[in-house]
Short mmCIF file of C-alpha atoms in Angstrom, two decimals:
data_model
loop_
_atom_site.label_atom_id
_atom_site.label_comp_id
_atom_site.label_asym_id
_atom_site.label_seq_id
_atom_site.Cartn_x
_atom_site.Cartn_y
_atom_site.Cartn_z
CA MET C 1 13.49 -13.34 19.70
CA LYS C 2 15.40 -10.37 20.95
CA GLN C 3 13.35 -7.92 22.99
CA ALA C 4 13.46 -4.28 21.88
CA GLY C 5 15.36 -1.75 23.92
CA LEU C 6 15.19 1.18 21.58
CA ASN C 7 16.23 4.72 22.45
CA PRO C 8 13.88 7.23 20.80
CA ASP C 9 16.69 9.80 20.66
CA LYS C 10 19.05 7.47 18.80
CA ASP C 11 19.59 7.43 15.06
CA LEU C 12 19.11 3.82 14.00
CA ALA C 13 19.94 4.24 10.35
CA GLY C 14 21.60 1.07 9.06
CA ALA C 15 21.16 -0.76 12.37
CA ASP C 16 20.77 -4.53 12.54
CA LEU C 17 17.42 -5.04 14.29
CA SER C 18 16.53 -8.34 12.63
CA SER C 19 14.19 -10.57 14.65
CA VAL C 20 13.50 -7.82 17.20
CA LYS C 21 10.13 -7.93 18.94
CA ALA C 22 8.78 -4.41 19.33
CA VAL C 23 5.03 -4.91 19.49
CA GLY C 24 3.14 -1.71 20.27
CA CYS C 25 6.26 0.45 20.55
CA LYS C 26 6.25 4.19 19.72
CA LEU C 27 8.79 4.75 16.96
CA SER C 28 7.21 7.79 15.36
CA ARG C 29 9.73 9.84 13.32
CA PHE C 30 12.56 7.36 14.00
CA ASN C 31 15.33 7.27 11.43
CA LEU C 32 15.52 3.61 10.39
CA SER C 33 16.75 4.18 6.85
CA GLY C 34 18.70 1.23 5.55
CA ALA C 35 18.10 -0.74 8.76
CA ASP C 36 17.80 -4.54 8.76
CA LEU C 37 14.37 -5.32 10.18
CA ASP C 38 13.90 -8.74 8.61
CA ASN C 39 11.63 -11.05 10.57
CA THR C 40 10.78 -8.42 13.19
CA ASP C 41 7.44 -8.22 14.97
CA LEU C 42 6.29 -4.60 14.84
CA SER C 43 2.58 -5.26 15.10
CA ARG C 44 0.55 -2.26 16.35
CA THR C 45 3.74 -0.17 16.43
CA ASP C 46 3.57 3.60 15.84
CA LEU C 47 5.95 4.28 12.93
CA SER C 48 4.15 7.38 11.67
CA PHE C 49 6.49 9.67 9.71
CA ALA C 50 9.38 7.29 10.33
CA ASN C 51 12.19 7.07 7.80
CA LEU C 52 12.33 3.48 6.55
CA SER C 53 13.74 4.21 3.13
CA ASN C 54 15.89 1.38 1.75
CA ALA C 55 15.13 -0.68 4.89
CA LYS C 56 15.03 -4.48 4.83
CA LEU C 57 11.61 -5.57 6.05
CA THR C 58 11.25 -9.05 4.61
CA ASN C 59 8.74 -11.21 6.49
CA VAL C 60 8.13 -8.41 8.99
CA LYS C 61 4.92 -8.31 11.02
CA LEU C 62 3.34 -4.84 10.78
CA CYS C 63 -0.27 -5.85 11.33
CA ARG C 64 -2.32 -2.83 12.50
CA ALA C 65 0.83 -0.67 12.59
CA ASP C 66 0.63 3.09 12.08
CA LEU C 67 2.85 3.96 9.10
CA SER C 68 0.99 7.08 8.07
CA GLY C 69 3.30 9.55 6.38
CA ALA C 70 6.23 7.12 6.61
CA ASP C 71 9.10 7.14 4.12
CA LEU C 72 9.35 3.61 2.69
CA ARG C 73 11.01 4.45 -0.61
CA ASN C 74 12.78 1.42 -2.08
CA ALA C 75 12.10 -0.65 1.05
CA LEU C 76 12.15 -4.44 0.79
CA LEU C 77 8.81 -5.69 2.12
CA MET C 78 8.53 -9.13 0.53
CA ASP C 79 6.18 -11.45 2.44
CA ALA C 80 5.46 -8.70 4.99
CA ASP C 81 2.23 -8.72 7.00
CA LEU C 82 0.75 -5.22 6.68
CA SER C 83 -2.86 -6.25 7.14
CA PHE C 84 -5.03 -3.49 8.67
CA ALA C 85 -1.99 -1.16 8.70
CA ASP C 86 -2.38 2.61 8.24
CA LEU C 87 -0.18 3.62 5.31
CA SER C 88 -2.10 6.77 4.39
CA ASP C 89 0.16 9.42 2.81
CA ALA C 90 3.14 7.04 3.02
CA ASP C 91 5.83 7.05 0.31
CA LEU C 92 6.31 3.50 -0.99
CA SER C 93 7.73 4.48 -4.37
CA GLY C 94 10.03 1.77 -5.68
CA ALA C 95 9.25 -0.53 -2.76
CA ASP C 96 9.27 -4.29 -3.25
CA LEU C 97 6.06 -5.76 -1.81
CA ILE C 98 5.99 -9.13 -3.56
CA ASN C 99 3.57 -11.50 -1.84
CA ALA C 100 2.96 -9.04 1.01
CA ASP C 101 -0.37 -9.01 2.89
CA LEU C 102 -1.97 -5.57 2.69
CA SER C 103 -5.51 -6.75 3.15
CA ASN C 104 -7.74 -4.11 4.78
CA ALA C 105 -4.82 -1.66 4.81
CA ASN C 106 -5.35 2.09 4.46
CA LEU C 107 -3.22 3.29 1.52
CA SER C 108 -5.22 6.40 0.73
CA ASN C 109 -3.09 9.08 -0.91
CA ALA C 110 -0.02 6.80 -0.68
CA ASN C 111 2.73 7.02 -3.26
CA LEU C 112 3.26 3.60 -4.83
CA HIS C 113 4.92 4.80 -8.04
CA ASN C 114 7.01 2.01 -9.58
CA ALA C 115 6.29 -0.29 -6.63
CA ASN C 116 6.38 -4.06 -7.13
CA LEU C 117 3.06 -5.41 -5.89
CA THR C 118 3.22 -8.77 -7.67
CA ALA C 119 1.00 -11.36 -5.97
CA THR C 120 0.27 -8.90 -3.15
CA ASN C 121 -2.95 -9.28 -1.15
CA LEU C 122 -4.74 -5.92 -1.37
CA SER C 123 -8.20 -7.25 -0.79
CA THR C 124 -10.51 -4.67 0.84
CA ALA C 125 -7.63 -2.18 0.94
CA ASN C 126 -8.26 1.56 0.64
CA LEU C 127 -6.22 2.79 -2.34
CA SER C 128 -8.27 5.89 -3.03
CA ASP C 129 -6.22 8.80 -4.36
CA ALA C 130 -3.09 6.62 -4.35
CA ASN C 131 -0.35 7.03 -6.94
CA LEU C 132 0.02 3.62 -8.60
CA SER C 133 1.68 4.87 -11.75
CA SER C 134 4.10 2.31 -13.24
CA ALA C 135 3.29 -0.09 -10.37
CA ASN C 136 3.33 -3.83 -11.05
CA LEU C 137 0.06 -5.33 -9.81
CA SER C 138 0.21 -8.56 -11.77
CA ASP C 139 -1.42 -11.46 -9.88
CA ALA C 140 -2.35 -9.06 -7.05
CA ASP C 141 -5.63 -9.59 -5.20
CA LEU C 142 -7.60 -6.32 -5.43
CA SER C 143 -10.99 -7.83 -4.67
CA ASN C 144 -13.26 -5.38 -2.81
CA ALA C 145 -10.49 -2.75 -2.81
CA ASP C 146 -11.25 0.96 -3.32
CA LEU C 147 -9.16 2.44 -6.15
CA SER C 148 -11.27 5.53 -6.75
CA ASN C 149 -9.23 8.50 -7.99
CA ALA C 150 -6.05 6.39 -8.02
CA ASP C 151 -3.45 7.19 -10.69
CA LEU C 152 -3.03 4.03 -12.77
CA SER C 153 -0.81 5.47 -15.51
CA ASN C 154 1.30 2.63 -16.95
CA ALA C 155 0.29 0.34 -14.09
CA ASN C 156 0.32 -3.38 -14.84
CA LEU C 157 -3.04 -4.87 -13.84
CA SER C 158 -2.75 -7.97 -15.97
CA THR C 159 -3.93 -11.11 -14.14
CA ALA C 160 -4.85 -9.03 -11.07
CA LYS C 161 -7.99 -10.16 -9.29
CA VAL C 162 -10.43 -7.21 -9.42
CA GLU C 163 -13.74 -8.77 -8.49
CA SER C 164 -15.92 -6.15 -6.73
CA SER C 165 -13.04 -3.66 -6.64
CA ARG C 166 -14.16 -0.06 -7.05
CA PHE C 167 -12.61 2.20 -9.66
CA GLY C 168 -13.47 5.70 -10.92
CA ASN C 169 -11.74 8.91 -12.08
CA ASN C 170 -8.50 6.99 -12.66
CA ALA C 171 -5.73 8.81 -14.52
CA GLY C 172 -4.04 6.67 -17.18
CA LEU C 173 -6.87 4.15 -17.54
CA SER C 174 -8.11 3.83 -21.12
CA GLU C 175 -11.66 2.97 -22.08
CA ASP C 176 -10.45 -0.41 -23.34
CA ALA C 177 -8.79 -1.07 -19.98
CA LYS C 178 -11.97 -0.06 -18.16
CA TYR C 179 -13.99 -2.45 -20.31
CA GLU C 180 -11.58 -5.30 -19.63
CA LEU C 181 -11.62 -4.63 -15.87
CA GLN C 182 -15.42 -4.51 -15.86
CA ASN C 183 -15.48 -7.89 -17.60
CA ARG C 184 -13.29 -9.22 -14.81
CA GLY C 185 -15.69 -7.98 -12.13
CA ALA C 186 -14.49 -4.44 -11.37
CA ILE C 187 -17.06 -1.76 -10.50
CA PHE C 188 -17.08 1.67 -12.16
CA PRO C 189 -19.48 4.53 -11.29
CA GLN C 190 -21.36 6.45 -13.95
CA ASP C 191 -18.97 8.88 -15.62
CA PHE C 192 -21.45 11.68 -16.28
CA PRO C 193 -21.97 14.52 -13.76
CA GLN C 194 -24.80 14.69 -11.27
CA ASP C 195 -26.72 17.37 -13.20
CA GLU C 196 -26.65 15.22 -16.32
CA ARG C 197 -27.99 12.27 -14.35
CA ILE C 198 -30.88 14.38 -13.15
CA LEU C 199 -31.61 15.57 -16.69
CA GLU C 200 -31.55 12.01 -17.98
CA TYR C 201 -33.97 10.86 -15.32
CA GLU C 202 -36.27 13.81 -16.07
CA LEU C 203 -36.28 12.93 -19.74
#
């Protein structure tokens, strides 16, 4: 593997950085749009607010990386290891995450509109307040994930594993869809307000 020798003042848009090892590097706010980062090891790297739009990140290691606020629009992240990564507030719209490992990742308030999450491991991930509209989650593992307040408009959850995953206040989720998800093991909170709960208990 090549060792990283990256200049923080340099624009790396479109650069060929495939197979680079940059474990624990500080790349916050770097411009890596369109860069080739296939097979790189970026574990524990600070990529907060970095521009990775249209980047090639196939089979990349981003375990425990900080990608909060990062721009990952239309990025190719197939087979990527993003376990325990911080992707809060990141923009992953249109990204391809087929078969990626996002277990235990923080995706709160992330934009995953039209993302391809087919067969992705999202077990125990935090997807609260995320935008998953039009996302493809078929065959994804959402077991024990938190999807409270996530926008699921036109999302494909067919064949997704939802055992013990937590839903609630989800835009775009019909009552029939809720019922089906509950039958597959998903957890929904009571939909009535707190004051109505108190009244019901008093009655």
